[in-house]
PDB file of C-alpha atoms in Angstrom:
ATOM      1  CA  UNK I   1       0.070   0.387  -0.219  1.00 39.00           C
ATOM      2  CA  UNK I   2       1.239   3.441  -0.950  1.00 38.00           C
ATOM      3  CA  UNK I   3       0.468   7.031   0.560  1.00 41.00           C
ATOM      4  CA  UNK I   4       1.822  10.006  -1.442  1.00 38.00           C
ATOM      5  CA  UNK I   5       2.414  13.176   0.699  1.00 36.00           C
ATOM      6  CA  UNK I   6       2.532  16.818  -1.160  1.00 37.00           C
ATOM      7  CA  UNK I   7       6.079  17.760  -0.806  1.00 38.00           C
ATOM      8  CA  UNK I   8       4.836  21.167   1.177  1.00 42.00           C
ATOM      9  CA  UNK I   9       3.556  19.298   3.971  1.00 41.00           C
ATOM     10  CA  UNK I  10       7.038  16.718   4.330  1.00 46.00           C
ATOM     11  CA  UNK I  11       8.333  18.754   7.281  1.00 40.00           C
ATOM     12  CA  UNK I  12       5.107  19.502   9.447  1.00 42.00           C
ATOM     13  CA  UNK I  13       3.723  16.054   8.777  1.00 43.00           C
ATOM     14  CA  UNK I  14       7.452  14.751   9.443  1.00 45.00           C
ATOM     15  CA  UNK I  15       7.092  16.555  13.107  1.00 42.00           C
ATOM     16  CA  UNK I  16       3.548  15.137  13.378  1.00 43.00           C
ATOM     17  CA  UNK I  17       4.881  11.636  13.199  1.00 42.00           C
ATOM     18  CA  UNK I  18       7.695  11.894  14.936  1.00 42.00           C
ATOM     19  CA  UNK I  19       5.322  13.524  17.826  1.00 39.00           C
ATOM     20  CA  UNK I  20       2.232  10.533  18.072  1.00 44.00           C
ATOM     21  CA  UNK I  21       5.666   7.459  17.319  1.00 40.00           C
ATOM     22  CA  UNK I  22       5.573   6.899  21.288  1.00 36.00           C
ATOM     23  CA  UNK I  23       2.359   6.137  21.373  1.00 33.00           C
ATOM     24  CA  UNK I  24       2.148   3.249  19.011  1.00 35.00           C
ATOM     25  CA  UNK I  25       5.931   1.898  20.264  1.00 36.00           C
ATOM     26  CA  UNK I  26       7.473  -0.625  22.483  1.00 37.00           C
ATOM     27  CA  UNK I  27       8.932   1.209  25.351  1.00 39.00           C
ATOM     28  CA  UNK I  28      11.514  -2.099  25.192  1.00 45.00           C
ATOM     29  CA  UNK I  29      12.239  -1.596  21.490  1.00 57.00           C
ATOM     30  CA  UNK I  30      16.273  -1.255  20.650  1.00 62.00           C
ATOM     31  CA  UNK I  31      18.075  -0.963  17.573  1.00 64.00           C
ATOM     32  CA  UNK I  32      20.436  -3.955  17.190  1.00 61.00           C
ATOM     33  CA  UNK I  33      23.833  -3.349  15.292  1.00 50.00           C
ATOM     34  CA  UNK I  34      23.687  -5.208  11.977  1.00 45.00           C
ATOM     35  CA  UNK I  35      25.456  -6.356   9.009  1.00 42.00           C
ATOM     36  CA  UNK I  36      27.185  -9.056   6.733  1.00 36.00           C
ATOM     37  CA  UNK I  37      25.007 -12.784   8.025  1.00 35.00           C
ATOM     38  CA  UNK I  38      24.870 -15.288   5.054  1.00 32.00           C
ATOM     39  CA  UNK I  39      21.947 -17.403   8.015  1.00 31.00           C
ATOM     40  CA  UNK I  40      19.596 -13.894   7.949  1.00 33.00           C
ATOM     41  CA  UNK I  41      20.583 -13.154   4.463  1.00 32.00           C
ATOM     42  CA  UNK I  42      21.821  -9.312   4.692  1.00 32.00           C
ATOM     43  CA  UNK I  43      24.134  -7.617   2.568  1.00 38.00           C
ATOM     44  CA  UNK I  44      25.845  -5.052   4.943  1.00 37.00           C
ATOM     45  CA  UNK I  45      29.181  -4.826   5.002  1.00 37.00           C
ATOM     46  CA  UNK I  46      29.426  -3.940   9.070  1.00 36.00           C
ATOM     47  CA  UNK I  47      30.653  -7.678  10.675  1.00 33.00           C
ATOM     48  CA  UNK I  48      27.411  -8.097  12.547  1.00 32.00           C
ATOM     49  CA  UNK I  49      26.943  -7.838  16.121  1.00 28.00           C
ATOM     50  CA  UNK I  50      24.218  -8.598  18.747  1.00 28.00           C
ATOM     51  CA  UNK I  51      24.542  -5.437  20.393  1.00 29.00           C
ATOM     52  CA  UNK I  52      22.582  -2.193  21.568  1.00 49.00           C
ATOM     53  CA  UNK I  53      23.689   0.512  18.909  1.00 64.00           C
ATOM     54  CA  UNK I  54      21.693   3.415  19.880  1.00 79.00           C
ATOM     55  CA  UNK I  55      23.002   6.256  17.188  1.00 85.00           C
ATOM     56  CA  UNK I  56      24.839   3.711  15.244  1.00 90.00           C
ATOM     57  CA  UNK I  57      26.587   4.053  11.723  1.00 93.00           C
ATOM     58  CA  UNK I  58      27.115   2.022   8.746  1.00 95.00           C
ATOM     59  CA  UNK I  59      28.271   2.978   5.155  1.00 96.00           C
ATOM     60  CA  UNK I  60      26.015   1.170   2.054  1.00 96.00           C
ATOM     61  CA  UNK I  61      28.088   0.989  -1.308  1.00 93.00           C
ATOM     62  CA  UNK I  62      25.487   0.566  -4.338  1.00 93.00           C
ATOM     63  CA  UNK I  63      26.002   1.403  -7.468  1.00 90.00           C
ATOM     64  CA  UNK I  64      24.203   3.318  -9.694  1.00 90.00           C
ATOM     65  CA  UNK I  65      20.994   1.776 -11.509  1.00 90.00           C
ATOM     66  CA  UNK I  66      21.197  -1.128  -9.367  1.00 90.00           C
ATOM     67  CA  UNK I  67      19.450  -1.709  -5.885  1.00 94.00           C
ATOM     68  CA  UNK I  68      20.344  -0.778  -2.802  1.00 96.00           C
ATOM     69  CA  UNK I  69      19.790  -2.971   1.197  1.00 97.00           C
ATOM     70  CA  UNK I  70      19.641  -0.027   3.768  1.00 97.00           C
ATOM     71  CA  UNK I  71      19.568  -2.384   6.947  1.00 95.00           C
ATOM     72  CA  UNK I  72      17.660  -2.176  10.460  1.00 94.00           C
ATOM     73  CA  UNK I  73      18.229  -4.469  13.487  1.00 90.00           C
ATOM     74  CA  UNK I  74      15.883  -3.948  16.015  1.00 86.00           C
ATOM     75  CA  UNK I  75      15.613  -6.098  18.719  1.00 80.00           C
ATOM     76  CA  UNK I  76      12.736  -6.424  21.479  1.00 76.00           C
ATOM     77  CA  UNK I  77      10.014  -4.818  19.080  1.00 73.00           C
ATOM     78  CA  UNK I  78       6.169  -6.003  20.418  1.00 65.00           C
ATOM     79  CA  UNK I  79       2.877  -6.161  18.133  1.00 60.00           C
ATOM     80  CA  UNK I  80       2.635  -2.005  19.287  1.00 59.00           C
ATOM     81  CA  UNK I  81       6.183  -1.764  18.109  1.00 65.00           C
ATOM     82  CA  UNK I  82       6.687   0.976  14.568  1.00 83.00           C
ATOM     83  CA  UNK I  83      10.191   1.679  13.275  1.00 91.00           C
ATOM     84  CA  UNK I  84      10.315   3.983  10.702  1.00 94.00           C
ATOM     85  CA  UNK I  85      12.761   5.262   8.063  1.00 97.00           C
ATOM     86  CA  UNK I  86      13.912   9.306   7.356  1.00 97.00           C
ATOM     87  CA  UNK I  87      15.935  11.101   4.750  1.00 97.00           C
ATOM     88  CA  UNK I  88      17.898  13.130   6.549  1.00 96.00           C
ATOM     89  CA  UNK I  89      18.733  15.663   3.417  1.00 95.00           C
ATOM     90  CA  UNK I  90      14.991  16.700   3.431  1.00 95.00           C
ATOM     91  CA  UNK I  91      13.441  15.323   7.213  1.00 95.00           C
ATOM     92  CA  UNK I  92      11.372  12.829   4.653  1.00 96.00           C
ATOM     93  CA  UNK I  93       9.421  10.348   6.492  1.00 95.00           C
ATOM     94  CA  UNK I  94       9.853   7.507   3.771  1.00 97.00           C
ATOM     95  CA  UNK I  95       8.268   4.436   5.903  1.00 95.00           C
ATOM     96  CA  UNK I  96       6.280   3.655   9.109  1.00 92.00           C
ATOM     97  CA  UNK I  97       6.614   0.215   9.976  1.00 89.00           C
ATOM     98  CA  UNK I  98       6.048  -1.284   6.180  1.00 88.00           C
ATOM     99  CA  UNK I  99       3.886   1.780   5.006  1.00 92.00           C
ATOM    100  CA  UNK I 100       5.477   3.838   2.526  1.00 93.00           C
ATOM    101  CA  UNK I 101       5.212   7.331   2.658  1.00 94.00           C
ATOM    102  CA  UNK I 102       6.682   8.800  -1.145  1.00 94.00           C
ATOM    103  CA  UNK I 103       5.035   8.739  -4.434  1.00 94.00           C
ATOM    104  CA  UNK I 104       8.793   7.282  -5.386  1.00 95.00           C
ATOM    105  CA  UNK I 105       7.802   3.629  -6.021  1.00 95.00           C
ATOM    106  CA  UNK I 106      11.599   2.874  -6.094  1.00 97.00           C
ATOM    107  CA  UNK I 107      11.290   2.966  -1.394  1.00 97.00           C
ATOM    108  CA  UNK I 108      10.413  -0.492  -0.427  1.00 96.00           C
ATOM    109  CA  UNK I 109      10.182  -1.590   3.092  1.00 95.00           C
ATOM    110  CA  UNK I 110      10.988  -5.000   3.498  1.00 95.00           C
ATOM    111  CA  UNK I 111      10.488  -7.124   6.921  1.00 92.00           C
ATOM    112  CA  UNK I 112       9.181 -10.647   7.068  1.00 89.00           C
ATOM    113  CA  UNK I 113       7.059 -11.925   9.887  1.00 85.00           C
ATOM    114  CA  UNK I 114       9.540 -12.472  12.753  1.00 82.00           C
ATOM    115  CA  UNK I 115      12.548 -11.357  11.953  1.00 87.00           C
ATOM    116  CA  UNK I 116      14.930  -8.228  13.746  1.00 89.00           C
ATOM    117  CA  UNK I 117      15.414  -7.226  10.220  1.00 92.00           C
ATOM    118  CA  UNK I 118      13.809  -3.593   8.892  1.00 93.00           C
ATOM    119  CA  UNK I 119      15.465  -3.196   5.741  1.00 96.00           C
ATOM    120  CA  UNK I 120      15.021  -0.374   3.364  1.00 97.00           C
ATOM    121  CA  UNK I 121      15.065  -1.457  -0.891  1.00 97.00           C
ATOM    122  CA  UNK I 122      15.933   1.330  -2.994  1.00 98.00           C
ATOM    123  CA  UNK I 123      15.157   0.418  -6.499  1.00 97.00           C
ATOM    124  CA  UNK I 124      17.009   1.397  -9.692  1.00 95.00           C
ATOM    125  CA  UNK I 125      19.364   4.099  -7.443  1.00 96.00           C
ATOM    126  CA  UNK I 126      20.302   7.695  -8.662  1.00 95.00           C
ATOM    127  CA  UNK I 127      22.854   9.798  -8.055  1.00 93.00           C
ATOM    128  CA  UNK I 128      20.201  12.024  -5.591  1.00 95.00           C
ATOM    129  CA  UNK I 129      19.863   9.339  -3.196  1.00 97.00           C
ATOM    130  CA  UNK I 130      23.546   9.900  -2.276  1.00 97.00           C
ATOM    131  CA  UNK I 131      22.901  10.590   1.764  1.00 97.00           C
ATOM    132  CA  UNK I 132      22.573   9.773   5.120  1.00 98.00           C
ATOM    133  CA  UNK I 133      19.047   7.803   5.801  1.00 98.00           C
ATOM    134  CA  UNK I 134      18.497   7.449   9.615  1.00 97.00           C
ATOM    135  CA  UNK I 135      16.296   4.332  10.827  1.00 95.00           C
ATOM    136  CA  UNK I 136      14.265   5.537  13.706  1.00 92.00           C
ATOM    137  CA  UNK I 137      12.689   3.937  16.886  1.00 86.00           C
ATOM    138  CA  UNK I 138      10.874   5.511  20.091  1.00 75.00           C
ATOM    139  CA  UNK I 139      10.358   4.807  23.392  1.00 69.00           C
ATOM    140  CA  UNK I 140       9.426   5.684  26.814  1.00 68.00           C
ATOM    141  CA  UNK I 141      13.409   7.068  27.238  1.00 70.00           C
ATOM    142  CA  UNK I 142      13.388   8.468  23.944  1.00 71.00           C
ATOM    143  CA  UNK I 143      14.397   8.232  20.625  1.00 84.00           C
ATOM    144  CA  UNK I 144      16.693   5.434  19.867  1.00 88.00           C
ATOM    145  CA  UNK I 145      17.908   5.852  15.912  1.00 92.00           C
ATOM    146  CA  UNK I 146      20.536   3.745  13.806  1.00 93.00           C
ATOM    147  CA  UNK I 147      22.112   6.092  10.777  1.00 96.00           C
ATOM    148  CA  UNK I 148      22.747   4.490   7.404  1.00 97.00           C
ATOM    149  CA  UNK I 149      25.566   6.513   5.210  1.00 97.00           C
ATOM    150  CA  UNK I 150      24.597   5.535   1.258  1.00 97.00           C
ATOM    151  CA  UNK I 151      26.873   6.055  -1.009  1.00 96.00           C
ATOM    152  CA  UNK I 152      26.342   5.893  -4.748  1.00 95.00           C
ATOM    153  CA  UNK I 153      29.163   4.775  -7.073  1.00 92.00           C
ATOM    154  CA  UNK I 154      29.801   4.988 -10.982  1.00 89.00           C
ATOM    155  CA  UNK I 155      31.420   2.276 -12.838  1.00 90.00           C
ATOM    156  CA  UNK I 156      34.645   3.637 -15.186  1.00 91.00           C
ATOM    157  CA  UNK I 157      35.751   1.381 -17.910  1.00 94.00           C
ATOM    158  CA  UNK I 158      39.872   2.781 -19.492  1.00 95.00           C
ATOM    159  CA  UNK I 159      41.708   0.955 -21.939  1.00 96.00           C
ATOM    160  CA  UNK I 160      45.363   0.589 -20.616  1.00 95.00           C
ATOM    161  CA  UNK I 161      47.677   3.014 -22.355  1.00 89.00           C
ATOM    162  CA  UNK I 162      47.055   6.644 -24.753  1.00 81.00           C
ATOM    163  CA  UNK I 163      44.399   6.812 -27.215  1.00 85.00           C
ATOM    164  CA  UNK I 164      46.748   4.655 -29.816  1.00 91.00           C
ATOM    165  CA  UNK I 165      47.830   1.933 -30.498  1.00 94.00           C
ATOM    166  CA  UNK I 166      50.459   0.686 -33.088  1.00 95.00           C
ATOM    167  CA  UNK I 167      51.747  -2.541 -33.418  1.00 95.00           C
ATOM    168  CA  UNK I 168      53.598  -4.041 -37.058  1.00 96.00           C
ATOM    169  CA  UNK I 169      52.655  -5.869 -39.576  1.00 96.00           C
ATOM    170  CA  UNK I 170      51.715  -9.535 -38.646  1.00 95.00           C
ATOM    171  CA  UNK I 171      52.143  -8.577 -34.875  1.00 96.00           C
ATOM    172  CA  UNK I 172      49.878  -9.314 -32.126  1.00 97.00           C
ATOM    173  CA  UNK I 173      47.470  -6.591 -31.059  1.00 97.00           C
ATOM    174  CA  UNK I 174      47.334  -7.099 -27.353  1.00 97.00           C
ATOM    175  CA  UNK I 175      44.727  -4.706 -25.393  1.00 97.00           C
ATOM    176  CA  UNK I 176      43.471  -4.946 -22.081  1.00 97.00           C
ATOM    177  CA  UNK I 177      39.825  -2.581 -20.495  1.00 97.00           C
ATOM    178  CA  UNK I 178      39.728  -2.469 -16.924  1.00 97.00           C
ATOM    179  CA  UNK I 179      36.128  -1.815 -15.348  1.00 95.00           C
ATOM    180  CA  UNK I 180      36.524  -0.289 -11.763  1.00 92.00           C
ATOM    181  CA  UNK I 181      34.322   1.387  -8.966  1.00 88.00           C
ATOM    182  CA  UNK I 182      31.949  -1.455  -9.508  1.00 86.00           C
ATOM    183  CA  UNK I 183      30.546  -2.826  -6.024  1.00 84.00           C
ATOM    184  CA  UNK I 184      28.598  -5.712  -8.588  1.00 85.00           C
ATOM    185  CA  UNK I 185      31.487  -6.929 -11.298  1.00 90.00           C
ATOM    186  CA  UNK I 186      29.853  -6.743 -15.312  1.00 91.00           C
ATOM    187  CA  UNK I 187      27.326  -9.462 -16.314  1.00 90.00           C
ATOM    188  CA  UNK I 188      29.672  -9.399 -19.750  1.00 92.00           C
ATOM    189  CA  UNK I 189      32.308  -7.186 -22.135  1.00 95.00           C
ATOM    190  CA  UNK I 190      31.614  -6.958 -25.586  1.00 97.00           C
ATOM    191  CA  UNK I 191      34.787  -6.163 -27.850  1.00 97.00           C
ATOM    192  CA  UNK I 192      34.243  -4.333 -30.790  1.00 97.00           C
ATOM    193  CA  UNK I 193      35.960  -3.796 -33.732  1.00 97.00           C
ATOM    194  CA  UNK I 194      34.653  -0.271 -35.613  1.00 96.00           C
ATOM    195  CA  UNK I 195      30.951  -1.546 -35.191  1.00 92.00           C
ATOM    196  CA  UNK I 196      31.739  -5.314 -35.192  1.00 95.00           C
ATOM    197  CA  UNK I 197      31.436  -7.592 -32.389  1.00 96.00           C
ATOM    198  CA  UNK I 198      34.420  -9.679 -32.204  1.00 96.00           C
ATOM    199  CA  UNK I 199      34.011 -11.860 -29.197  1.00 96.00           C
ATOM    200  CA  UNK I 200      33.013 -15.152 -31.235  1.00 94.00           C
ATOM    201  CA  UNK I 201      34.969 -13.643 -34.366  1.00 91.00           C
ATOM    202  CA  UNK I 202      35.311 -17.302 -35.978  1.00 89.00           C
ATOM    203  CA  UNK I 203      35.165 -15.672 -39.389  1.00 91.00           C
ATOM    204  CA  UNK I 204      38.264 -13.565 -38.586  1.00 92.00           C
ATOM    205  CA  UNK I 205      39.912 -16.501 -35.817  1.00 93.00           C
ATOM    206  CA  UNK I 206      42.918 -15.375 -34.533  1.00 95.00           C
ATOM    207  CA  UNK I 207      41.111 -13.418 -31.748  1.00 97.00           C
ATOM    208  CA  UNK I 208      40.671 -14.412 -27.443  1.00 96.00           C
ATOM    209  CA  UNK I 209      38.982 -12.704 -25.145  1.00 97.00           C
ATOM    210  CA  UNK I 210      40.151 -13.455 -21.765  1.00 96.00           C
ATOM    211  CA  UNK I 211      37.924 -11.236 -18.974  1.00 96.00           C
ATOM    212  CA  UNK I 212      38.743 -11.651 -14.615  1.00 95.00           C
ATOM    213  CA  UNK I 213      35.272 -10.377 -12.507  1.00 93.00           C
ATOM    214  CA  UNK I 214      36.027  -8.740  -9.775  1.00 90.00           C
ATOM    215  CA  UNK I 215      36.507  -5.445  -7.391  1.00 86.00           C
ATOM    216  CA  UNK I 216      38.906  -4.512 -10.265  1.00 92.00           C
ATOM    217  CA  UNK I 217      37.830  -6.401 -13.836  1.00 95.00           C
ATOM    218  CA  UNK I 218      40.023  -7.222 -15.885  1.00 96.00           C
ATOM    219  CA  UNK I 219      39.555  -7.703 -19.658  1.00 97.00           C
ATOM    220  CA  UNK I 220      42.192  -9.051 -22.270  1.00 97.00           C
ATOM    221  CA  UNK I 221      41.655  -9.197 -25.492  1.00 97.00           C
ATOM    222  CA  UNK I 222      43.996 -10.310 -28.497  1.00 97.00           C
ATOM    223  CA  UNK I 223      43.899 -10.837 -32.133  1.00 97.00           C
ATOM    224  CA  UNK I 224      46.849 -12.966 -33.464  1.00 96.00           C
ATOM    225  CA  UNK I 225      48.602 -11.795 -36.873  1.00 96.00           C
ATOM    226  CA  UNK I 226      47.419  -8.038 -37.993  1.00 97.00           C
ATOM    227  CA  UNK I 227      47.199  -7.216 -41.040  1.00 96.00           C
ATOM    228  CA  UNK I 228      46.609  -4.008 -42.308  1.00 96.00           C
ATOM    229  CA  UNK I 229      42.262  -4.827 -41.999  1.00 95.00           C
ATOM    230  CA  UNK I 230      43.052  -4.632 -38.351  1.00 97.00           C
ATOM    231  CA  UNK I 231      43.369  -1.011 -38.064  1.00 97.00           C
ATOM    232  CA  UNK I 232      40.753   1.013 -36.427  1.00 97.00           C
ATOM    233  CA  UNK I 233      38.752   1.574 -33.394  1.00 97.00           C
ATOM    234  CA  UNK I 234      38.810  -0.801 -30.875  1.00 97.00           C
ATOM    235  CA  UNK I 235      35.571  -0.408 -28.109  1.00 97.00           C
ATOM    236  CA  UNK I 236      35.795  -1.952 -24.477  1.00 96.00           C
ATOM    237  CA  UNK I 237      32.100  -2.215 -23.404  1.00 95.00           C
ATOM    238  CA  UNK I 238      31.182  -3.453 -20.359  1.00 93.00           C
ATOM    239  CA  UNK I 239      27.176  -3.832 -18.929  1.00 87.00           C
ATOM    240  CA  UNK I 240      27.542  -1.693 -16.456  1.00 83.00           C
ATOM    241  CA  UNK I 241      29.339   1.565 -17.606  1.00 89.00           C
ATOM    242  CA  UNK I 242      30.347   2.909 -19.971  1.00 88.00           C
ATOM    243  CA  UNK I 243      31.814   1.666 -23.242  1.00 93.00           C
ATOM    244  CA  UNK I 244      35.973   2.798 -23.504  1.00 96.00           C
ATOM    245  CA  UNK I 245      38.128   3.167 -26.747  1.00 96.00           C
ATOM    246  CA  UNK I 246      41.146   2.774 -28.397  1.00 97.00           C
ATOM    247  CA  UNK I 247      42.839   3.371 -31.954  1.00 97.00           C
ATOM    248  CA  UNK I 248      45.059   1.046 -33.053  1.00 97.00           C
ATOM    249  CA  UNK I 249      46.998   1.470 -36.490  1.00 97.00           C
ATOM    250  CA  UNK I 250      48.411  -1.859 -37.585  1.00 96.00           C
ATOM    251  CA  UNK I 251      51.852  -0.736 -40.099  1.00 94.00           C
ATOM    252  CA  UNK I 252      54.017  -1.918 -41.710  1.00 87.00           C
ATOM    253  CA  UNK I 253      57.835  -2.494 -40.534  1.00 71.00           C
ATOM    254  CA  UNK I 254      58.462  -0.924 -36.811  1.00 49.00           C
ATOM    255  CA  UNK I 255      58.551   2.615 -37.440  1.00 52.00           C
ATOM    256  CA  UNK I 256      55.442   3.560 -36.160  1.00 52.00           C
ATOM    257  CA  UNK I 257      56.126   7.038 -37.161  1.00 52.00           C
ATOM    258  CA  UNK I 258      55.128   5.533 -41.044  1.00 49.00           C
ATOM    259  CA  UNK I 259      51.546   5.361 -39.873  1.00 47.00           C
ATOM    260  CA  UNK I 260      51.260   8.486 -38.317  1.00 50.00           C
ATOM    261  CA  UNK I 261      52.372  10.167 -40.840  1.00 49.00           C
ATOM    262  CA  UNK I 262      49.778   8.365 -43.529  1.00 50.00           C
ATOM    263  CA  UNK I 263      46.637   9.607 -41.161  1.00 53.00           C
ATOM    264  CA  UNK I 264      48.238  13.491 -41.247  1.00 52.00           C
ATOM    265  CA  UNK I 265      48.539  12.862 -45.135  1.00 49.00           C
ATOM    266  CA  UNK I 266      44.874  11.756 -44.944  1.00 49.00           C
ATOM    267  CA  UNK I 267      43.507  14.672 -42.486  1.00 47.00           C
ATOM    268  CA  UNK I 268      46.537  17.243 -45.204  1.00 48.00           C
ATOM    269  CA  UNK I 269      44.745  15.534 -48.182  1.00 51.00           C
ATOM    270  CA  UNK I 270      40.747  16.470 -46.584  1.00 53.00           C
ATOM    271  CA  UNK I 271      41.746  19.995 -46.041  1.00 53.00           C
ATOM    272  CA  UNK I 272      43.168  20.686 -49.143  1.00 53.00           C
ATOM    273  CA  UNK I 273      40.600  19.220 -50.719  1.00 57.00           C
ATOM    274  CA  UNK I 274      38.798  21.564 -48.731  1.00 60.00           C
ATOM    275  CA  UNK I 275      40.031  24.682 -49.684  1.00 51.00           C
ATOM    276  CA  UNK I 276      40.186  23.525 -52.890  1.00 60.00           C
ATOM    277  CA  UNK I 277      36.541  22.991 -53.583  1.00 51.00           C
ATOM    278  CA  UNK I 278      35.851  26.551 -52.025  1.00 65.00           C
ATOM    279  CA  UNK I 279      38.245  28.480 -54.053  1.00 63.00           C
ATOM    280  CA  UNK I 280      36.802  26.777 -57.616  1.00 63.00           C
ATOM    281  CA  UNK I 281      33.360  28.238 -55.809  1.00 64.00           C
ATOM    282  CA  UNK I 282      34.422  31.718 -54.827  1.00 62.00           C
ATOM    283  CA  UNK I 283      35.877  31.647 -59.186  1.00 67.00           C
ATOM    284  CA  UNK I 284      32.664  30.143 -59.946  1.00 54.00           C
ATOM    285  CA  UNK I 285      30.602  33.241 -57.910  1.00 62.00           C
ATOM    286  CA  UNK I 286      33.450  36.561 -59.087  1.00 54.00           C
ATOM    287  CA  UNK I 287      32.714  35.179 -62.885  1.00 57.00           C
ATOM    288  CA  UNK I 288      29.318  35.867 -62.844  1.00 57.00           C
ATOM    289  CA  UNK I 289      29.411  38.783 -60.630  1.00 57.00           C
ATOM    290  CA  UNK I 290      32.142  40.553 -63.719  1.00 56.00           C
ATOM    291  CA  UNK I 291      29.329  39.007 -66.507  1.00 56.00           C
TER     292      UNK I 291
END
């Protein structure tokens, strides 16, 4: 069940709910320090501990576009108790118990019957979700809180080396693509030569791709027996980040300057052709004006 609250009423409603919470909560509820526990399926990054931890803080890292799980372990909460999640940057009450108080359907509270874990789930996380969230329980003796700092990271991909890579005719093209700042390794890494995907290119042959997933995923492209046709743009495209590219020049002999001179000559030729066309057009215009 989703309840919407107008943005202008956020602060007033927050104050009203906070005042009312003690009337509906347990007098003995406490917040326990939560963490990564395989038995309970938690996904936090802090070692589990079964202790009361008022004003404790934990950190969660989520990938842009992924799902974030903010855990809060509350013990000794009776049937009348209520657990609330509050976004600190605007003091917006996101939930009370299992009910959500936001029109943003990406937010949901996960809580199984009999469980002490009250998880705030945020789907398709965005950069603006970055910040601190408070899990709050009111008691007769005061408010007990646990804070979760959520950090949104954007994975980055890059190919080792500069923007150009020069190899000799008949040698091996060896490129390494790095994907970092990714809490979850990419599901795939595809390599493209110009606009053609070459991971499984049986026609060309001599191409292998080896990918080692991890916190810093590495994908290695090997192209054996380089020919002049293998020159061009090579792109590493991972499932969770923007692609990275590098230009490969295959030249005859070991002199890299040959490939550079050919490229510069082509550029100069293009400029010369453009200038020639402009001069011819100007000549025609002058001829008609004179007549």
